[in-house]
Amino acid sequence: EAGVAQSPRYKIIEKRQSVAFWCNPISGHATLYWYQQILGQGPKLLIQFQNNGVVDDSQLPKDRFSAERLKGVDSTLKIQPAKLEDSAVYLCASSPLTGELQETQYFGPGTRLLVL
Amino acid sequence: AQSVTQPDIHITVSEGASLELRCNYSYGATPYLFWYVQSPGQGLQLLLKYFSGDTLVQGIKGFEAEFKRSQSSFNLRKPSVHWSDAAEYFCAVGWVNDMRFGAGTRLTVKP
């Protein structure tokens, strides 16, 4: 079974530029998550989708971050414009059904973003 | 406010020695409890989880964790560490759909 795929693995941009990250979850998984992991901290949930609907985006800085999951499969997270403090690893995860914590979340390798 | 604390930022142990990583939480009720491992360049992998029942939980790779309600703790243990266990370990707590991670403990294994 293929795992969660993310691309690109690394990205360097200058502040005020825009950037997009892509995630393909495990086939058939209904729930998809985007996390931000700043150096020295644990992951923080940005947004959770169930199929193509948003379950929780309370931690997403909506003035600059956006995410979509068209057709309920893969997802894109965008930052526009980027700030220095957005430098982090962006992790995508998926789980099979409802996203309740009894389900195991499977994480991708992450995209490491550096904003200069 | 809900929180999870991993008091040790970095731990070094010798290969073959025992390991205990600490995790304390503050939550309104007994939350769901998790330990994840993150190897360099890899995503997080679930080691074990506790929802209810037996307070000693067995996980993958020879890890176990014990839930102690009186101490609000969920410490991770391994009797004999292998060099491949060198990684970052994250404790997480949650309820229903809300999961929060600790800041992590980096484990270094000396030969």
PDB file of C-alpha atoms in Angstrom:
ATOM      1  CA  GLU A   1       0.000   0.000   0.000  1.00  0.00           C
ATOM      2  CA  ALA A   2       1.467   3.337  -1.030  1.00  0.00           C
ATOM      3  CA  GLY A   3       1.857   5.912   1.716  1.00  0.00           C
ATOM      4  CA  VAL A   4       1.000   9.586   1.798  1.00  0.00           C
ATOM      5  CA  ALA A   5       2.854  11.435  -0.939  1.00  0.00           C
ATOM      6  CA  GLN A   6       3.916  15.055  -0.740  1.00  0.00           C
ATOM      7  CA  SER A   7       5.705  17.392  -3.115  1.00  0.00           C
ATOM      8  CA  PRO A   8       7.932  19.215  -3.314  1.00  0.00           C
ATOM      9  CA  ARG A   9      10.168  17.954  -0.502  1.00  0.00           C
ATOM     10  CA  TYR A  10      12.001  21.259  -0.191  1.00  0.00           C
ATOM     11  CA  LYS A  11      11.205  24.808  -1.191  1.00  0.00           C
ATOM     12  CA  ILE A  12      13.089  28.055  -0.743  1.00  0.00           C
ATOM     13  CA  ILE A  13      11.320  31.317  -1.488  1.00  0.00           C
ATOM     14  CA  GLU A  14      11.642  34.970  -0.623  1.00  0.00           C
ATOM     15  CA  LYS A  15       9.168  36.691   1.638  1.00  0.00           C
ATOM     16  CA  ARG A  16       6.049  38.014  -0.062  1.00  0.00           C
ATOM     17  CA  GLN A  17       6.263  35.297  -2.715  1.00  0.00           C
ATOM     18  CA  SER A  18       3.619  32.618  -3.014  1.00  0.00           C
ATOM     19  CA  VAL A  19       4.094  28.857  -2.692  1.00  0.00           C
ATOM     20  CA  ALA A  20       1.943  25.758  -3.034  1.00  0.00           C
ATOM     21  CA  PHE A  21       2.302  22.269  -1.589  1.00  0.00           C
ATOM     22  CA  TRP A  22       0.626  19.139  -2.850  1.00  0.00           C
ATOM     23  CA  CYS A  23      -0.520  16.045  -0.975  1.00  0.00           C
ATOM     24  CA  ASN A  24      -1.889  12.728  -2.207  1.00  0.00           C
ATOM     25  CA  PRO A  25      -3.317  10.688   0.689  1.00  0.00           C
ATOM     26  CA  ILE A  26      -3.489   6.938   0.985  1.00  0.00           C
ATOM     27  CA  SER A  27      -6.001   5.608  -1.520  1.00  0.00           C
ATOM     28  CA  GLY A  28      -9.519   5.515  -0.105  1.00  0.00           C
ATOM     29  CA  HIS A  29      -8.783   7.607   2.965  1.00  0.00           C
ATOM     30  CA  ALA A  30     -11.613  10.030   3.609  1.00  0.00           C
ATOM     31  CA  THR A  31      -9.898  12.396   6.034  1.00  0.00           C
ATOM     32  CA  LEU A  32      -6.905  14.574   5.182  1.00  0.00           C
ATOM     33  CA  TYR A  33      -4.926  16.864   7.468  1.00  0.00           C
ATOM     34  CA  TRP A  34      -2.364  19.607   6.984  1.00  0.00           C
ATOM     35  CA  TYR A  35       0.009  20.325   9.867  1.00  0.00           C
ATOM     36  CA  GLN A  36       2.658  22.994  10.342  1.00  0.00           C
ATOM     37  CA  GLN A  37       5.767  21.954  12.268  1.00  0.00           C
ATOM     38  CA  ILE A  38       8.043  24.838  13.228  1.00  0.00           C
ATOM     39  CA  LEU A  39      11.584  23.918  14.213  1.00  0.00           C
ATOM     40  CA  GLY A  40      11.692  22.822  17.836  1.00  0.00           C
ATOM     41  CA  GLN A  41       7.929  22.412  18.125  1.00  0.00           C
ATOM     42  CA  GLY A  42       5.413  19.667  17.626  1.00  0.00           C
ATOM     43  CA  PRO A  43       3.065  19.643  14.659  1.00  0.00           C
ATOM     44  CA  LYS A  44       0.115  22.023  14.773  1.00  0.00           C
ATOM     45  CA  LEU A  45      -3.059  21.254  12.846  1.00  0.00           C
ATOM     46  CA  LEU A  46      -3.859  23.825  10.187  1.00  0.00           C
ATOM     47  CA  ILE A  47      -6.856  22.258   8.481  1.00  0.00           C
ATOM     48  CA  GLN A  48      -8.768  18.984   8.392  1.00  0.00           C
ATOM     49  CA  PHE A  49     -10.891  17.778   5.476  1.00  0.00           C
ATOM     50  CA  GLN A  50     -13.377  14.958   5.392  1.00  0.00           C
ATOM     51  CA  ASN A  51     -13.808  14.050   1.741  1.00  0.00           C
ATOM     52  CA  ASN A  52     -13.945  17.487   0.106  1.00  0.00           C
ATOM     53  CA  GLY A  53     -15.488  19.343   3.062  1.00  0.00           C
ATOM     54  CA  VAL A  54     -13.630  21.281   5.746  1.00  0.00           C
ATOM     55  CA  VAL A  55     -14.041  19.857   9.268  1.00  0.00           C
ATOM     56  CA  ASP A  56     -11.717  22.216  11.142  1.00  0.00           C
ATOM     57  CA  ASP A  57      -9.722  25.208   9.917  1.00  0.00           C
ATOM     58  CA  SER A  58      -9.673  27.167  13.154  1.00  0.00           C
ATOM     59  CA  GLN A  59      -5.849  27.308  13.236  1.00  0.00           C
ATOM     60  CA  LEU A  60      -5.413  28.274   9.573  1.00  0.00           C
ATOM     61  CA  PRO A  61      -4.236  31.896   9.064  1.00  0.00           C
ATOM     62  CA  LYS A  62      -6.857  32.603   6.460  1.00  0.00           C
ATOM     63  CA  ASP A  63      -5.447  35.963   5.438  1.00  0.00           C
ATOM     64  CA  ARG A  64      -2.529  34.207   3.749  1.00  0.00           C
ATOM     65  CA  PHE A  65      -3.132  30.459   3.817  1.00  0.00           C
ATOM     66  CA  SER A  66      -5.658  28.566   1.744  1.00  0.00           C
ATOM     67  CA  ALA A  67      -6.277  24.891   1.121  1.00  0.00           C
ATOM     68  CA  GLU A  68      -8.521  22.857  -1.074  1.00  0.00           C
ATOM     69  CA  ARG A  69      -9.327  19.226  -1.634  1.00  0.00           C
ATOM     70  CA  LEU A  70     -11.152  19.028  -4.899  1.00  0.00           C
ATOM     71  CA  LYS A  71     -12.914  15.725  -5.606  1.00  0.00           C
ATOM     72  CA  GLY A  72     -12.060  14.533  -2.120  1.00  0.00           C
ATOM     73  CA  VAL A  73      -8.715  13.023  -3.052  1.00  0.00           C
ATOM     74  CA  ASP A  74      -5.527  15.052  -3.267  1.00  0.00           C
ATOM     75  CA  SER A  75      -5.074  18.451  -1.701  1.00  0.00           C
ATOM     76  CA  THR A  76      -3.157  21.674  -2.170  1.00  0.00           C
ATOM     77  CA  LEU A  77      -2.034  24.088   0.543  1.00  0.00           C
ATOM     78  CA  LYS A  78      -1.087  27.595  -0.573  1.00  0.00           C
ATOM     79  CA  ILE A  79       0.637  30.481   1.157  1.00  0.00           C
ATOM     80  CA  GLN A  80       0.306  33.925  -0.386  1.00  0.00           C
ATOM     81  CA  PRO A  81       2.201  36.046   0.493  1.00  0.00           C
ATOM     82  CA  ALA A  82       4.744  34.164   2.579  1.00  0.00           C
ATOM     83  CA  LYS A  83       6.305  35.602   5.726  1.00  0.00           C
ATOM     84  CA  LEU A  84       9.569  34.695   7.415  1.00  0.00           C
ATOM     85  CA  GLU A  85       7.666  32.998  10.246  1.00  0.00           C
ATOM     86  CA  ASP A  86       6.111  30.563   7.760  1.00  0.00           C
ATOM     87  CA  SER A  87       9.423  28.708   7.568  1.00  0.00           C
ATOM     88  CA  ALA A  88       8.496  25.230   8.759  1.00  0.00           C
ATOM     89  CA  VAL A  89       7.846  21.673   7.675  1.00  0.00           C
ATOM     90  CA  TYR A  90       4.337  21.194   6.291  1.00  0.00           C
ATOM     91  CA  LEU A  91       3.053  17.706   6.980  1.00  0.00           C
ATOM     92  CA  CYS A  92       0.118  16.032   5.323  1.00  0.00           C
ATOM     93  CA  ALA A  93      -1.642  13.095   6.945  1.00  0.00           C
ATOM     94  CA  SER A  94      -4.657  10.951   6.166  1.00  0.00           C
ATOM     95  CA  SER A  95      -6.943   8.602   8.045  1.00  0.00           C
ATOM     96  CA  PRO A  96      -9.477   6.110   6.755  1.00  0.00           C
ATOM     97  CA  LEU A  97     -12.886   7.372   7.813  1.00  0.00           C
ATOM     98  CA  THR A  98     -14.183  10.107  10.051  1.00  0.00           C
ATOM     99  CA  GLY A  99     -10.949  11.496  11.436  1.00  0.00           C
ATOM    100  CA  GLU A 100     -11.876  10.776  15.033  1.00  0.00           C
ATOM    101  CA  LEU A 101      -8.851  10.070  17.168  1.00  0.00           C
ATOM    102  CA  GLN A 102      -9.516   6.346  17.385  1.00  0.00           C
ATOM    103  CA  GLU A 103      -8.289   6.187  13.808  1.00  0.00           C
ATOM    104  CA  THR A 104      -4.593   6.116  13.063  1.00  0.00           C
ATOM    105  CA  GLN A 105      -3.248   9.051  11.106  1.00  0.00           C
ATOM    106  CA  TYR A 106      -0.651   8.228   8.458  1.00  0.00           C
ATOM    107  CA  PHE A 107       1.849  10.984   7.765  1.00  0.00           C
ATOM    108  CA  GLY A 108       3.715  11.919   4.646  1.00  0.00           C
ATOM    109  CA  PRO A 109       7.410  12.902   4.670  1.00  0.00           C
ATOM    110  CA  GLY A 110       6.617  16.626   4.688  1.00  0.00           C
ATOM    111  CA  THR A 111       7.646  19.675   2.690  1.00  0.00           C
ATOM    112  CA  ARG A 112      10.386  21.778   4.238  1.00  0.00           C
ATOM    113  CA  LEU A 113       9.826  25.477   3.482  1.00  0.00           C
ATOM    114  CA  LEU A 114      12.429  28.163   4.009  1.00  0.00           C
ATOM    115  CA  VAL A 115      11.355  31.783   3.595  1.00  0.00           C
ATOM    116  CA  LEU A 116      14.226  34.245   3.146  1.00  0.00           C
TER     117      LEU A 116
ATOM    118  CA  ALA B   1      -6.333  25.058  28.988  1.00  0.00           C
ATOM    119  CA  GLN B   2      -5.330  21.798  27.381  1.00  0.00           C
ATOM    120  CA  SER B   3      -1.595  21.264  27.088  1.00  0.00           C
ATOM    121  CA  VAL B   4       1.016  18.572  26.730  1.00  0.00           C
ATOM    122  CA  THR B   5       4.562  18.852  28.074  1.00  0.00           C
ATOM    123  CA  GLN B   6       7.643  16.857  27.246  1.00  0.00           C
ATOM    124  CA  PRO B   7      10.147  18.034  29.858  1.00  0.00           C
ATOM    125  CA  ASP B   8      13.252  16.663  28.151  1.00  0.00           C
ATOM    126  CA  ILE B   9      14.327  18.369  24.949  1.00  0.00           C
ATOM    127  CA  HIS B  10      17.222  15.984  24.315  1.00  0.00           C
ATOM    128  CA  ILE B  11      18.202  12.641  25.833  1.00  0.00           C
ATOM    129  CA  THR B  12      21.317  10.580  25.161  1.00  0.00           C
ATOM    130  CA  VAL B  13      21.462   6.892  26.046  1.00  0.00           C
ATOM    131  CA  SER B  14      23.927   4.137  25.292  1.00  0.00           C
ATOM    132  CA  GLU B  15      22.911   1.341  22.966  1.00  0.00           C
ATOM    133  CA  GLY B  16      21.442  -1.485  25.003  1.00  0.00           C
ATOM    134  CA  ALA B  17      20.449   0.772  27.892  1.00  0.00           C
ATOM    135  CA  SER B  18      16.877   1.302  28.970  1.00  0.00           C
ATOM    136  CA  LEU B  19      14.915   4.373  27.951  1.00  0.00           C
ATOM    137  CA  GLU B  20      12.117   6.418  29.466  1.00  0.00           C
ATOM    138  CA  LEU B  21      10.686   9.514  27.798  1.00  0.00           C
ATOM    139  CA  ARG B  22       8.380  11.662  29.868  1.00  0.00           C
ATOM    140  CA  CYS B  23       5.044  13.170  28.901  1.00  0.00           C
ATOM    141  CA  ASN B  24       2.675  15.144  31.108  1.00  0.00           C
ATOM    142  CA  TYR B  25      -0.643  16.618  30.123  1.00  0.00           C
ATOM    143  CA  SER B  26      -3.268  18.995  31.359  1.00  0.00           C
ATOM    144  CA  TYR B  27      -6.770  18.184  30.194  1.00  0.00           C
ATOM    145  CA  GLY B  28     -10.318  18.464  31.478  1.00  0.00           C
ATOM    146  CA  ALA B  29     -10.932  14.740  31.235  1.00  0.00           C
ATOM    147  CA  THR B  30      -8.803  11.712  30.520  1.00  0.00           C
ATOM    148  CA  PRO B  31      -7.800  12.306  26.930  1.00  0.00           C
ATOM    149  CA  TYR B  32      -6.676   9.951  24.240  1.00  0.00           C
ATOM    150  CA  LEU B  33      -2.899   9.584  24.447  1.00  0.00           C
ATOM    151  CA  PHE B  34      -0.375   8.867  21.719  1.00  0.00           C
ATOM    152  CA  TRP B  35       3.316   8.518  21.083  1.00  0.00           C
ATOM    153  CA  TYR B  36       4.770   9.165  17.627  1.00  0.00           C
ATOM    154  CA  VAL B  37       8.308   8.831  16.298  1.00  0.00           C
ATOM    155  CA  GLN B  38       9.853  10.967  13.578  1.00  0.00           C
ATOM    156  CA  SER B  39      13.088   9.855  11.958  1.00  0.00           C
ATOM    157  CA  PRO B  40      15.136  12.413   9.997  1.00  0.00           C
ATOM    158  CA  GLY B  41      13.429  13.293   6.732  1.00  0.00           C
ATOM    159  CA  GLN B  42      10.459  11.090   7.542  1.00  0.00           C
ATOM    160  CA  GLY B  43       6.895  11.706   8.541  1.00  0.00           C
ATOM    161  CA  LEU B  44       5.544  10.791  11.931  1.00  0.00           C
ATOM    162  CA  GLN B  45       4.815   7.165  12.699  1.00  0.00           C
ATOM    163  CA  LEU B  46       2.438   6.044  15.433  1.00  0.00           C
ATOM    164  CA  LEU B  47       4.159   3.939  18.109  1.00  0.00           C
ATOM    165  CA  LEU B  48       1.194   3.337  20.388  1.00  0.00           C
ATOM    166  CA  LYS B  49      -2.014   4.845  21.697  1.00  0.00           C
ATOM    167  CA  TYR B  50      -4.193   4.689  24.792  1.00  0.00           C
ATOM    168  CA  PHE B  51      -7.927   5.217  24.875  1.00  0.00           C
ATOM    169  CA  SER B  52      -9.103   3.213  27.871  1.00  0.00           C
ATOM    170  CA  GLY B  53      -8.611  -0.066  29.701  1.00  0.00           C
ATOM    171  CA  ASP B  54      -5.244  -1.519  30.652  1.00  0.00           C
ATOM    172  CA  THR B  55      -2.971   1.350  31.579  1.00  0.00           C
ATOM    173  CA  LEU B  56       0.144  -0.382  30.223  1.00  0.00           C
ATOM    174  CA  VAL B  57       0.103  -0.182  26.433  1.00  0.00           C
ATOM    175  CA  GLN B  58       2.329  -2.146  24.091  1.00  0.00           C
ATOM    176  CA  GLY B  59       3.390  -0.621  20.810  1.00  0.00           C
ATOM    177  CA  ILE B  60       5.551  -1.303  17.824  1.00  0.00           C
ATOM    178  CA  LYS B  61       9.348  -1.614  17.810  1.00  0.00           C
ATOM    179  CA  GLY B  62       9.399  -2.910  21.395  1.00  0.00           C
ATOM    180  CA  PHE B  63       8.036   0.283  22.979  1.00  0.00           C
ATOM    181  CA  GLU B  64       5.506   0.469  25.780  1.00  0.00           C
ATOM    182  CA  ALA B  65       3.858   3.311  27.682  1.00  0.00           C
ATOM    183  CA  GLU B  66       2.086   3.550  30.994  1.00  0.00           C
ATOM    184  CA  PHE B  67      -0.834   5.856  31.706  1.00  0.00           C
ATOM    185  CA  LYS B  68      -0.879   7.198  35.266  1.00  0.00           C
ATOM    186  CA  ARG B  69      -4.028   9.173  35.926  1.00  0.00           C
ATOM    187  CA  SER B  70      -2.855  10.457  39.329  1.00  0.00           C
ATOM    188  CA  GLN B  71       0.261  11.961  37.756  1.00  0.00           C
ATOM    189  CA  SER B  72      -1.326  13.015  34.447  1.00  0.00           C
ATOM    190  CA  SER B  73       1.514  11.232  32.731  1.00  0.00           C
ATOM    191  CA  PHE B  74       2.006   8.887  29.804  1.00  0.00           C
ATOM    192  CA  ASN B  75       5.694   7.949  29.775  1.00  0.00           C
ATOM    193  CA  LEU B  76       7.250   5.934  26.971  1.00  0.00           C
ATOM    194  CA  ARG B  77       9.689   3.122  27.781  1.00  0.00           C
ATOM    195  CA  LYS B  78      11.923   0.643  26.057  1.00  0.00           C
ATOM    196  CA  PRO B  79      14.049  -1.913  27.924  1.00  0.00           C
ATOM    197  CA  SER B  80      16.961  -1.961  25.487  1.00  0.00           C
ATOM    198  CA  VAL B  81      17.614   0.807  22.976  1.00  0.00           C
ATOM    199  CA  HIS B  82      18.954   0.107  19.496  1.00  0.00           C
ATOM    200  CA  TRP B  83      20.954   2.566  17.388  1.00  0.00           C
ATOM    201  CA  SER B  84      18.023   2.729  14.961  1.00  0.00           C
ATOM    202  CA  ASP B  85      15.841   4.227  17.708  1.00  0.00           C
ATOM    203  CA  ALA B  86      17.643   7.562  17.357  1.00  0.00           C
ATOM    204  CA  ALA B  87      14.873   9.960  16.330  1.00  0.00           C
ATOM    205  CA  GLU B  88      12.495  12.616  17.604  1.00  0.00           C
ATOM    206  CA  TYR B  89       9.641  11.392  19.793  1.00  0.00           C
ATOM    207  CA  PHE B  90       6.367  13.238  20.183  1.00  0.00           C
ATOM    208  CA  CYS B  91       3.677  12.752  22.767  1.00  0.00           C
ATOM    209  CA  ALA B  92       0.178  13.831  21.731  1.00  0.00           C
ATOM    210  CA  VAL B  93      -3.095  14.167  23.581  1.00  0.00           C
ATOM    211  CA  GLY B  94      -6.555  14.701  22.271  1.00  0.00           C
ATOM    212  CA  TRP B  95     -10.273  14.266  22.465  1.00  0.00           C
ATOM    213  CA  VAL B  96     -12.709  13.507  19.609  1.00  0.00           C
ATOM    214  CA  ASN B  97     -11.126  15.426  16.715  1.00  0.00           C
ATOM    215  CA  ASP B  98      -8.685  17.701  18.547  1.00  0.00           C
ATOM    216  CA  MET B  99      -5.102  16.452  18.938  1.00  0.00           C
ATOM    217  CA  ARG B 100      -2.207  18.465  20.360  1.00  0.00           C
ATOM    218  CA  PHE B 101       1.438  17.523  20.184  1.00  0.00           C
ATOM    219  CA  GLY B 102       4.226  18.137  22.648  1.00  0.00           C
ATOM    220  CA  ALA B 103       7.412  19.854  21.518  1.00  0.00           C
ATOM    221  CA  GLY B 104       9.242  16.573  21.201  1.00  0.00           C
ATOM    222  CA  THR B 105      12.253  14.822  22.743  1.00  0.00           C
ATOM    223  CA  ARG B 106      15.258  14.127  20.577  1.00  0.00           C
ATOM    224  CA  LEU B 107      16.907  10.803  21.332  1.00  0.00           C
ATOM    225  CA  THR B 108      20.585  10.238  20.602  1.00  0.00           C
ATOM    226  CA  VAL B 109      21.970   6.707  20.933  1.00  0.00           C
ATOM    227  CA  LYS B 110      25.662   6.284  21.767  1.00  0.00           C
ATOM    228  CA  PRO B 111      27.450   3.179  20.459  1.00  0.00           C
TER     229      PRO B 111
END
